[in-house]
Amino acid sequence: MTAGAGGPGVFLVAVNGQIESGEFPGFDDLYCKFCFVYGQDWVPTAGLEEGISQITSKSDVSPTTLIWNFPIEITFKSTNPSGWPQIVVSVYGPDFFGNDVVRGYGAVHVPFTPGRHKRTIAMFVPESTSRLQKFTSWFTGRRPEFTDPKVVAQGEGREVTRVRSQGFVTISFNVVTKDIKKLGYDVSPTDMQTSCVPITEGIHKY
Amino acid sequence: MAEPLPAAAASPQPPRSLPPAPSTSRAGFAERSVRERMREKIKAARAKAEVTLSQDDHSPRPRRLKNIRERKTEVSLDKVSDSDKFREMQEDESRLLSKVKFRDSVKKMKQKSPVQNDFPSTEEAYNFFTFNFDSEPENGAGAQKISELNEEEEAEYVEAHEEEQEEDETDEDVRLVKDDLFNIGQTAEDLIVMKPADCESYSEQVQKEKEFLFIPSRLTVPTSQKMPGNVQPRYLEDEGLYTGERPFVSPSNQNIVENRILRQEQGKEWFGDDGKILALPNPIKQSSTRPPIFSLEEGIAPELETVYRKAIKMTAANQYFVGPGDFQGPFQLDIDISGLIFTHHPCFSREHVLAAKLAQLYDQYLARKQKNLTKLLTDKLHALRNAVQRRVGGGNAGAPGPIAQQSIPEYKFEIRQTRRLRDAEQEKDRMLLKTIIKVWKQMKSLRDFQKFTNTPMKLYLRKEEVDQRSDEKAYEAEIQAEISELIEEYMEEYDKKMEEYRTELQKWKSWRKAQKSRKKKKKKDLQEEEDSVEDCDLGEEPVKPIPPKMVNNLEIEQQVREKADNLRRKPGEPALIPELVLSGSVTPSELCPRAEVLRREDVKKRSVFIKVLFNSKEVSRTVTRPISSDFRVHFGQIFNLQIFSWPESLKLQIYETTGMSSTTLLAEVFIPVPETTVLTGSAPMEEIEFSSNQRVVLDHEGVGSDVSFSFEVDGSNQMTLMTSGKVSNSVSWAVGEKGIPLIPPVSQQTTGIPSALKNIDAIASIGTSGLNDMKKLAKWAAETKLDPNDPNNAALMQMIMVATSGEAHVPDFFRLEQLQQEFNFVSDEEFNRSKRFRLLQLRNEEVAEFRNYKQVPLHEREISEKLFQDYEKRLHERNVIDSKHYLDARRAVVANYLQKVRESVINRFLIAKHHFLLSDLVNEEEIPSLGILGLGLFKLAEPKRPLKPRRKERKKVTAQNLSDGDIKLLVNVIRAFDIPVRKPVMSKPQQPSKSSRSFNEMFAASPSAQSPTDSADWAFDQVLVRPFVEVSFQRTVCRTTTAEGPNPNWNEELELPFRAPNGDYSTHSLQSVKDEVFINVFDEVLHDVTEDDCDRRSGIHTCVERRWLGCVKIPFTTIYFQAKIDGTFKVDIPPVLLGYSKEKNLGMERGYDSVRNLSEGSYITLFITIEPQLVPGESVREKMNEMLKKFDTQEDEKLLQAAEKYEAECTSKFPSRQCLTTVIDLNGKTVFITRYVKPLNPPQELLDACPDSSQTTAELVARYVALIPFLPDSVSFAGICDLWSTSDQFLDLLAGDEEEHAVLLCNYFLGMGKKAWLIIGNAIPEGQTAYVLTLEQSQYIIWNPSTGSFYRQYDTFCPLQNVYCLISCDNIWFNIQEHDSPVRISFDISKPKLWKPFFSRSLPYPGLSSVQPEELVYQHSDKTAAVELQGRIEKILKEKIMEWRPRHLTRWNRYCTSTLRNFLPLLEQNQGKDVEDDHQAELQKQLGDYRVSGFPIHMPFSEVRPLVEAVHSTGVHTIDVSNVEFALAVYIHPYPQSVLSVWIYVASLVRNR
């Protein structure tokens, strides 16, 4: 994209942050994977699109939270806010028999507004279709998984799935944007705007 | 000075009398510095000590008090200015000085509080403080006086204290200094002061507390204290303004607060005009929002208890409104129908008619009297007159202002208006009275006449005597006033007229003058001009104006008096007041005539009821009540309508029943929906009139309805009356339990008075009329002088404010989607013009060109028009056939059709693609069967490293998260058999020509019949062939090393990268990859380029040349679907390879016979796979099939069920074997598969070609079918599903995959009278496919329809690997044998143990009609078109070859080309077989000493591109010997129905030296 005479042709969204912690009651020794899902008009320009964290265990210090503190750093460029990047997090860990099974999927949009944000994602896993399936999957350690973790970032086809919530993952984002406002997309919250136009004024004109 | 102190200090002062000054001191307390505070503490301690020390001593006490007092004031001074005070403190060394200072400060204090205006002035204060006098301040009230006194005392204290404090301070300082400097010399005794313990008496304590503490009194503060000065409290409520209810505060608390406030400086600001603390109206709701919770059961917390709530019907309120219609429950409308009065009824007697009239008039009279307009207007007139008089009088007295001057004419005008009105009213009054009297007289006469009375009506006229004299005086005065006014008026008019008259006269005079002068002229002139002048005269001769008449005073007086006589009561005449009473007696029925009795009986029979209709639905009805004799019906019923929304209409229907039976609707009355302020209890009764136009004629005394009758004896003065009456009712909104009116929310009202201004836009845009009257409403509000403070009016006031500011603009149109426009930020045209938007839209629609378009540019200007060009071209070409691109008009039509079919299918597919199954989203393990489980357990016991390792399944990768370079194609080239070998240039092996062979010969006879070649010698001393394999895929080329000999063994793995089209690795995109893997076998030839032997000694210069021997083509889709391809393939070797020969005999001799199994041609063993293994899009395919099955079908439901059952049974037994019963045709309909099989006629041309041999004909037909271009469905329909076209469609399209070929071939064979079946099976390399099986002379022959070749059942090189089912025109057989390889199975379908039939005895064949046409009609081949096409293709190919050799000169050998061209028809004739190596000889004969290498390529024709690809893949062009020449010839043989067989002969020639 060449920047034309009339200003920039793309806007940039830089995301730093980390997958801070997770809360998965009853599970231990979990690790998580993340990846970004974004629309066709988005291109990652720098940073990692995917990552896999270390395995973390609970301790007496934090008996309920699993801390990963797994950094995320990625920069996107885009021409269109449609398809705003989402981070998809999936958490895995050993089950009773030591098989590595999925413990949760979750996704959240990268915050629109610049600044520091903290997001807590509820994590869920697909349910077995029947009790027998459930038992066998438990027994064999092959639980139902999404064909692609990115499924959780899309709305299409979700109606055929049944999921169970498993826990939470907290992610912090530091978002920096460039040229978004120049291109006519105003993403800053109203309280940050310098000129505060009363809402009613605008309405009456139409 | 000291004597008032003890009194003041000892007795607790009433708090209310405390002056504001001390309170300020309190406030100032905090402001002091620490140091000062410390000092104070010391001071206090010292004072305490003093007190305790000298308790008995009386004298220090006042001093101390003084001290304290002084401090207090000092503190208050503090407030005046801190710095001042500090200075004071430091400066004040002497008493005297301090005194002066104090005076100043007191002055200042006085100056500072001018707010308290009842305080004495500065001077007074000065005098007051300096001189000791006892007189009260003049204007101070009692309380004030006390405060004054207090102040005085305090002032004294201040004085005293200050002195002492200063003393102490200096003492202390000195002492401190001493301590610091000289403490060495001092002893302990010096430092220690012996004192008794501090103790404070209670009274002291109280005293001291009083200084700091203030206990506000509970007593009421007199209003005068709260109000500034002498202002009287003003009660807004008494003045009629809304004040609102204050929150309740207990009076004692209120008093405390007031007292507290009053102590503060400026405390009075807290009080309002009414002397109460300023407070807002009570914000607390009347009722609690939170419902009270009552526990029904014990032990359960009331909050947790479940309460049954009736399901609430969703409100229909939102029907009309978009706004937030949060439902608030049912509302109630109370309709009170009290009664009905008929003003006319058919059963009225004449008397009744009159009575009704009288009653009506009397009502009118009463109403008028109540209004008393006459009186009002008269009063007004008087007032106006007075005003004028006063103004005139006042003007005389002083200087009349211009306003007064101006207002006098206005007043006068108003007087006239009022007088006129009054006169009219008076006249009406008088007329009414007269009419009443007249009607009463009529009634009396009627009663006399008929000798009975029906109504109890009686009219009394009461005379009111008046004082004659005063009356007369008033009368006269009135008349005089009027006269004078009239005169004045007339005079004015006269003046005006006079003015007019004068101007007119002036005009007229001037005209006359002109006329005269003209006449003079005229006299001079001749006659002819006279006419014109006359014309002019006639035209505009102004009439001489008449001067206005002066009015006569007498005349006016006459007029006025006359009018007064008519209108007014004469002076002294008694005022008549009519009074209607119902005290008269009605004649009982016995005394009445018969007609009257009948009438009365009729009345008794009649009864009335009223229906209440809400929104045109009957909701309730009153009881039926008989009509009483006075035609009044009393109902007295109240109906409570529970409603949900604002009513649209309220209606009453009045029904009358006569006797037992008939019920007639008398009338309908619409009741206005009450205003929101009309609540039950306060709603007035309203009378609504109704009337009916029914015609009723009665045969008794009743006058009937719509019947004319007269009161006169002679029948004149006829009148017709209609049934009419009045319903007295009241409609009001009910009040709920808590006093909340149950009115639908304002936003729901269509009338919308205080309408929801929140969403004013929405409503206005809908165009509701509710706000239409905004201006009017505002006017009304202004006129009625609404109290703007009343919260009841708040909404109204707000709206009026908006209305008057002109913001509420009501559009004069109606909009259906009222909010649409608000969200349109650009117009539609602009929207459509936007390239970016269009791009986004197309991408969203998944249009092929834009489906994977990445990064749509942000700015319009960055999107080039070129982007859309292709797309637009395609859209454009959809209907325009471009023959140039296809070289053949027919093909273009077909391609076009195909494109359309493809699009429609793709559209369906796109819909299906967004339909997900669970398996698409979730990977779930199948429930393992017991066997698998057991196997799994068995596996546990397996050795870790088995001796015979088994191939492990690779992990499959979903295509979604792939990108370029991730996928690789692995081709493992293992070995090849029977590669053609080079032929020594000079040898001329002659082989017997075999023009025709039978099947038996072909398979049974071996090439051993061939004579062993004589050239056994060269076979040993020379390398026969040095073959290598080159694999090209997507223009990437990889090659193996060179091996030697005709049976090379490479065993090499080649890795080729794979790139998906447009970088789209989704399943359906991969399925539509059209690329093929070319596996070419080349011979590497080394030439010695060194010219002479002497050079050879020094070094060897060889040139590597490669010659194409043959190829294998495998479509990528096959690999994709098969995941791996493993097998031995026949190498497609051209029928003639110049310079090469098959080396069969040699092999024979060497004893490979048994291995090679009597086959012809060369074979190559390959293993091809994709790394990583991709999940084929089978699910999509099957899902689509599922979807399509659900679509339309014309098959019988039972048949489909049976088919499903059959399929399920078969697949459960043999899950790997596919069972096909139903397929989908081109229209997407499910069709039973046997319908496709039907005998059809092959082209007659083919049958005629070889009439004697059925064998040859069969081959010809197979060849013909094979010549129809192959186009896999998965390519054309983007991996969707198999679509089966019928044979005629197939021939029309001239493209299809194995199924179509197989069906056509099978049908041809059937048409030729053979026994033929369709085989559904698995073949290499196609994968799942369809072959044809024929039975020839007890031998089963397997035909490959896409190549035209045929195999015996026991042929090892038969590409068909597995046989799943056989299909004939009337049945399906599923292979239930143990094996499915054609070699190992029996094709005897009559054995149900081996073949499971679909139609059997339990389900007989129903005789399904075929989808195929009765007969195929063929177009004759177009030879000229073929020749033309031939030329074009040749040209294109030559150009291409030149293009591929950009760095070399490409020479074409014309001789060679022409020779080659001659060979080609021959090849076609022989179907590429048995044309021996005489080409070589022929060429050499023609050309001389050339090294020629070349071959003919045979292809079916569909497009040019595959031809070009094929030529390119042979790599003929790659030769880079400098003196190379090329030859290329193309031959096209046309078959019926435009099936073209294309032959391309390419050769490269190098001249031998």
GROMACS .gro file of N, CA and C in nm, chain B residues 367-444:
model
  234
  573ALA      N    1  -7.788   2.734   3.061
  573ALA     CA    2  -7.646   2.740   3.022
  573ALA      C    3  -7.606   2.885   2.997
  574ARG      N    4  -7.693   2.955   2.930
  574ARG     CA    5  -7.661   3.095   2.900
  574ARG      C    6  -7.654   3.178   3.027
  575LYS      N    7  -7.746   3.141   3.113
  575LYS     CA    8  -7.752   3.218   3.236
  575LYS      C    9  -7.625   3.197   3.317
  576GLN      N   10  -7.583   3.074   3.312
  576GLN     CA   11  -7.462   3.043   3.389
  576GLN      C   12  -7.344   3.121   3.332
  577LYS      N   13  -7.338   3.121   3.204
  577LYS     CA   14  -7.226   3.194   3.142
  577LYS      C   15  -7.243   3.343   3.161
  578ASN      N   16  -7.369   3.386   3.147
  578ASN     CA   17  -7.404   3.526   3.166
  578ASN      C   18  -7.314   3.618   3.085
  579LEU      N   19  -7.316   3.593   2.958
  579LEU     CA   20  -7.230   3.672   2.869
  579LEU      C   21  -7.271   3.818   2.866
  580THR      N   22  -7.400   3.839   2.874
  580THR     CA   23  -7.449   3.976   2.865
  580THR      C   24  -7.391   4.060   2.976
  581LYS      N   25  -7.399   4.001   3.093
  581LYS     CA   26  -7.350   4.073   3.209
  581LYS      C   27  -7.201   4.102   3.194
  582LEU      N   28  -7.134   3.998   3.151
  582LEU     CA   29  -6.989   4.008   3.135
  582LEU      C   30  -6.953   4.120   3.039
  583LEU      N   31  -7.022   4.117   2.928
  583LEU     CA   32  -6.991   4.215   2.824
  583LEU      C   33  -7.028   4.354   2.869
  584THR      N   34  -7.140   4.363   2.939
  584THR     CA   35  -7.182   4.493   2.988
  584THR      C   36  -7.077   4.549   3.082
  585ASP      N   37  -7.031   4.463   3.169
  585ASP     CA   38  -6.928   4.505   3.264
  585ASP      C   39  -6.803   4.551   3.191
  586LYS      N   40  -6.773   4.476   3.092
  586LYS     CA   41  -6.653   4.509   3.017
  586LYS      C   42  -6.667   4.646   2.952
  587LEU      N   43  -6.785   4.665   2.901
  587LEU     CA   44  -6.812   4.791   2.834
  587LEU      C   45  -6.795   4.907   2.930
  588HIS      N   46  -6.852   4.887   3.047
  588HIS     CA   47  -6.840   4.991   3.149
  588HIS      C   48  -6.694   5.018   3.180
  589ALA      N   49  -6.623   4.909   3.197
  589ALA     CA   50  -6.482   4.922   3.234
  589ALA      C   51  -6.406   4.998   3.127
  590LEU      N   52  -6.437   4.964   3.006
  590LEU     CA   53  -6.366   5.029   2.896
  590LEU      C   54  -6.397   5.176   2.890
  591ARG      N   55  -6.525   5.202   2.909
  591ARG     CA   56  -6.566   5.343   2.907
  591ARG      C   57  -6.494   5.422   3.015
  592ASN      N   58  -6.492   5.362   3.130
  592ASN     CA   59  -6.423   5.429   3.242
  592ASN      C   60  -6.278   5.455   3.207
  593ALA      N   61  -6.219   5.352   3.149
  593ALA     CA   62  -6.078   5.364   3.115
  593ALA      C   63  -6.055   5.481   3.021
  594VAL      N   64  -6.142   5.488   2.922
  594VAL     CA   65  -6.124   5.594   2.823
  594VAL      C   66  -6.141   5.729   2.891
  595GLN      N   67  -6.242   5.735   2.973
  595GLN     CA   68  -6.266   5.862   3.040
  595GLN      C   69  -6.147   5.902   3.124
  596ARG      N   70  -6.096   5.800   3.196
  596ARG     CA   71  -5.986   5.830   3.284
  596ARG      C   72  -5.865   5.877   3.204
  597ARG      N   73  -5.846   5.812   3.096
  597ARG     CA   74  -5.731   5.845   3.016
  597ARG      C   75  -5.740   5.986   2.961
  598VAL      N   76  -5.861   6.013   2.918
  598VAL     CA   77  -5.881   6.148   2.864
  598VAL      C   78  -5.861   6.249   2.975
  599GLY      N   79  -5.922   6.217   3.090
  599GLY     CA   80  -5.910   6.307   3.204
  599GLY      C   81  -5.766   6.322   3.249
  600GLY      N   82  -5.700   6.208   3.258
  600GLY     CA   83  -5.560   6.206   3.302
  600GLY      C   84  -5.473   6.284   3.205
  601GLY      N   85  -5.509   6.271   3.081
  601GLY     CA   86  -5.433   6.343   2.978
  601GLY      C   87  -5.443   6.494   2.999
  602ASN      N   88  -5.558   6.534   3.046
  602ASN     CA   89  -5.574   6.678   3.069
  602ASN      C   90  -5.488   6.725   3.184
  603ALA      N   91  -5.486   6.636   3.284
  603ALA     CA   92  -5.412   6.674   3.405
  603ALA      C   93  -5.264   6.686   3.377
  604GLY      N   94  -5.209   6.583   3.332
  604GLY     CA   95  -5.064   6.585   3.305
  604GLY      C   96  -5.040   6.583   3.155
  605ALA      N   97  -4.918   6.555   3.123
  605ALA     CA   98  -4.887   6.545   2.981
  605ALA      C   99  -4.921   6.403   2.934
  606PRO      N  100  -5.010   6.393   2.843
  606PRO     CA  101  -5.047   6.258   2.798
  606PRO      C  102  -4.932   6.192   2.721
  607GLY      N  103  -4.899   6.076   2.765
  607GLY     CA  104  -4.791   6.003   2.698
  607GLY      C  105  -4.835   5.959   2.560
  608PRO      N  106  -4.742   5.936   2.480
  608PRO     CA  107  -4.777   5.890   2.344
  608PRO      C  108  -4.849   5.756   2.346
  609ILE      N  109  -4.816   5.679   2.448
  609ILE     CA  110  -4.881   5.547   2.456
  609ILE      C  111  -5.028   5.564   2.485
  610ALA      N  112  -5.056   5.655   2.577
  610ALA     CA  113  -5.194   5.680   2.614
  610ALA      C  114  -5.270   5.731   2.492
  611GLN      N  115  -5.207   5.819   2.420
  611GLN     CA  116  -5.270   5.873   2.301
  611GLN      C  117  -5.305   5.761   2.205
  612GLN      N  118  -5.210   5.677   2.195
  612GLN     CA  119  -5.227   5.568   2.100
  612GLN      C  120  -5.336   5.473   2.144
  613SER      N  121  -5.346   5.452   2.274
  613SER     CA  122  -5.436   5.348   2.322
  613SER      C  123  -5.581   5.394   2.318
  614ILE      N  124  -5.605   5.522   2.313
  614ILE     CA  125  -5.745   5.568   2.315
  614ILE      C  126  -5.824   5.517   2.194
  615PRO      N  127  -5.773   5.533   2.075
  615PRO     CA  128  -5.848   5.477   1.962
  615PRO      C  129  -5.869   5.327   1.975
  616GLU      N  130  -5.767   5.263   2.028
  616GLU     CA  131  -5.780   5.117   2.048
  616GLU      C  132  -5.894   5.087   2.142
  617TYR      N  133  -5.898   5.161   2.251
  617TYR     CA  134  -6.006   5.142   2.348
  617TYR      C  135  -6.139   5.164   2.281
  618LYS      N  136  -6.143   5.267   2.204
  618LYS     CA  137  -6.272   5.302   2.142
  618LYS      C  138  -6.317   5.191   2.049
  619PHE      N  139  -6.221   5.144   1.977
  619PHE     CA  140  -6.252   5.036   1.885
  619PHE      C  141  -6.306   4.916   1.962
  620GLU      N  142  -6.243   4.892   2.072
  620GLU     CA  143  -6.285   4.777   2.153
  620GLU      C  144  -6.424   4.799   2.210
  621ILE      N  145  -6.449   4.922   2.248
  621ILE     CA  146  -6.582   4.953   2.302
  621ILE      C  147  -6.687   4.920   2.198
  622ARG      N  148  -6.659   4.960   2.074
  622ARG     CA  149  -6.755   4.933   1.969
  622ARG      C  150  -6.778   4.783   1.953
  623GLN      N  151  -6.666   4.714   1.951
  623GLN     CA  152  -6.676   4.569   1.936
  623GLN      C  153  -6.759   4.509   2.047
  624THR      N  154  -6.728   4.545   2.165
  624THR     CA  155  -6.796   4.489   2.281
  624THR      C  156  -6.943   4.523   2.279
  625ARG      N  157  -6.970   4.644   2.241
  625ARG     CA  158  -7.110   4.684   2.239
  625ARG      C  159  -7.187   4.599   2.139
  626ARG      N  160  -7.125   4.581   2.026
  626ARG     CA  161  -7.193   4.502   1.924
  626ARG      C  162  -7.220   4.361   1.977
  627LEU      N  163  -7.120   4.306   2.039
  627LEU     CA  164  -7.135   4.172   2.093
  627LEU      C  165  -7.244   4.167   2.198
  628ARG      N  166  -7.240   4.266   2.282
  628ARG     CA  167  -7.338   4.266   2.391
  628ARG      C  168  -7.478   4.275   2.334
  629ASP      N  169  -7.494   4.358   2.235
  629ASP     CA  170  -7.625   4.372   2.175
  629ASP      C  171  -7.674   4.240   2.119
  630ALA      N  172  -7.581   4.173   2.052
  630ALA     CA  173  -7.618   4.044   1.995
  630ALA      C  174  -7.660   3.947   2.103
  631GLU      N  175  -7.583   3.943   2.211
  631GLU     CA  176  -7.614   3.851   2.321
  631GLU      C  177  -7.747   3.886   2.383
  632GLN      N  178  -7.767   4.012   2.402
  632GLN     CA  179  -7.893   4.055   2.464
  632GLN      C  180  -8.010   4.012   2.378
  633GLU      N  181  -7.989   4.027   2.251
  633GLU     CA  182  -8.096   3.990   2.160
  633GLU      C  183  -8.124   3.841   2.172
  634LYS      N  184  -8.016   3.763   2.175
  634LYS     CA  185  -8.033   3.617   2.185
  634LYS      C  186  -8.109   3.582   2.313
  635ASP      N  187  -8.068   3.644   2.423
  635ASP     CA  188  -8.133   3.618   2.550
  635ASP      C  189  -8.281   3.641   2.541
  636ARG      N  190  -8.309   3.750   2.483
  636ARG     CA  191  -8.449   3.790   2.476
  636ARG      C  192  -8.527   3.694   2.388
  637MET      N  193  -8.467   3.658   2.276
  637MET     CA  194  -8.533   3.567   2.184
  637MET      C  195  -8.559   3.434   2.253
  638LEU      N  196  -8.461   3.388   2.325
  638LEU     CA  197  -8.473   3.259   2.393
  638LEU      C  198  -8.589   3.261   2.491
  639LEU      N  199  -8.593   3.369   2.563
  639LEU     CA  200  -8.700   3.381   2.661
  639LEU      C  201  -8.836   3.379   2.591
  640LYS      N  202  -8.837   3.448   2.483
  640LYS     CA  203  -8.964   3.455   2.409
  640LYS      C  204  -9.003   3.317   2.359
  641THR      N  205  -8.904   3.246   2.306
  641THR     CA  206  -8.935   3.113   2.251
  641THR      C  207  -8.983   3.020   2.362
  642ILE      N  208  -8.918   3.027   2.474
  642ILE     CA  209  -8.959   2.941   2.585
  642ILE      C  210  -9.105   2.965   2.618
  643ILE      N  211  -9.136   3.090   2.626
  643ILE     CA  212  -9.275   3.124   2.663
  643ILE      C  213  -9.371   3.075   2.556
  644LYS      N  214  -9.324   3.088   2.432
  644LYS     CA  215  -9.411   3.047   2.322
  644LYS      C  216  -9.437   2.896   2.328
  645VAL      N  217  -9.330   2.822   2.347
  645VAL     CA  218  -9.344   2.676   2.351
  645VAL      C  219  -9.433   2.635   2.469
  646TRP      N  220  -9.412   2.698   2.577
  646TRP     CA  221  -9.494   2.666   2.695
  646TRP      C  222  -9.641   2.690   2.666
  647LYS      N  223  -9.666   2.800   2.596
  647LYS     CA  224  -9.806   2.832   2.563
  647LYS      C  225  -9.863   2.724   2.471
  648GLN      N  226  -9.777   2.685   2.374
  648GLN     CA  227  -9.820   2.578   2.284
  648GLN      C  228  -9.855   2.452   2.361
  649MET      N  229  -9.774   2.422   2.454
  649MET     CA  230  -9.791   2.300   2.531
  649MET      C  231  -9.920   2.306   2.612
  650LYS      N  232  -9.939   2.423   2.671
  650LYS     CA  233 -10.060   2.438   2.751
  650LYS      C  234 -10.184   2.418   2.665
   0.00000   0.00000   0.00000
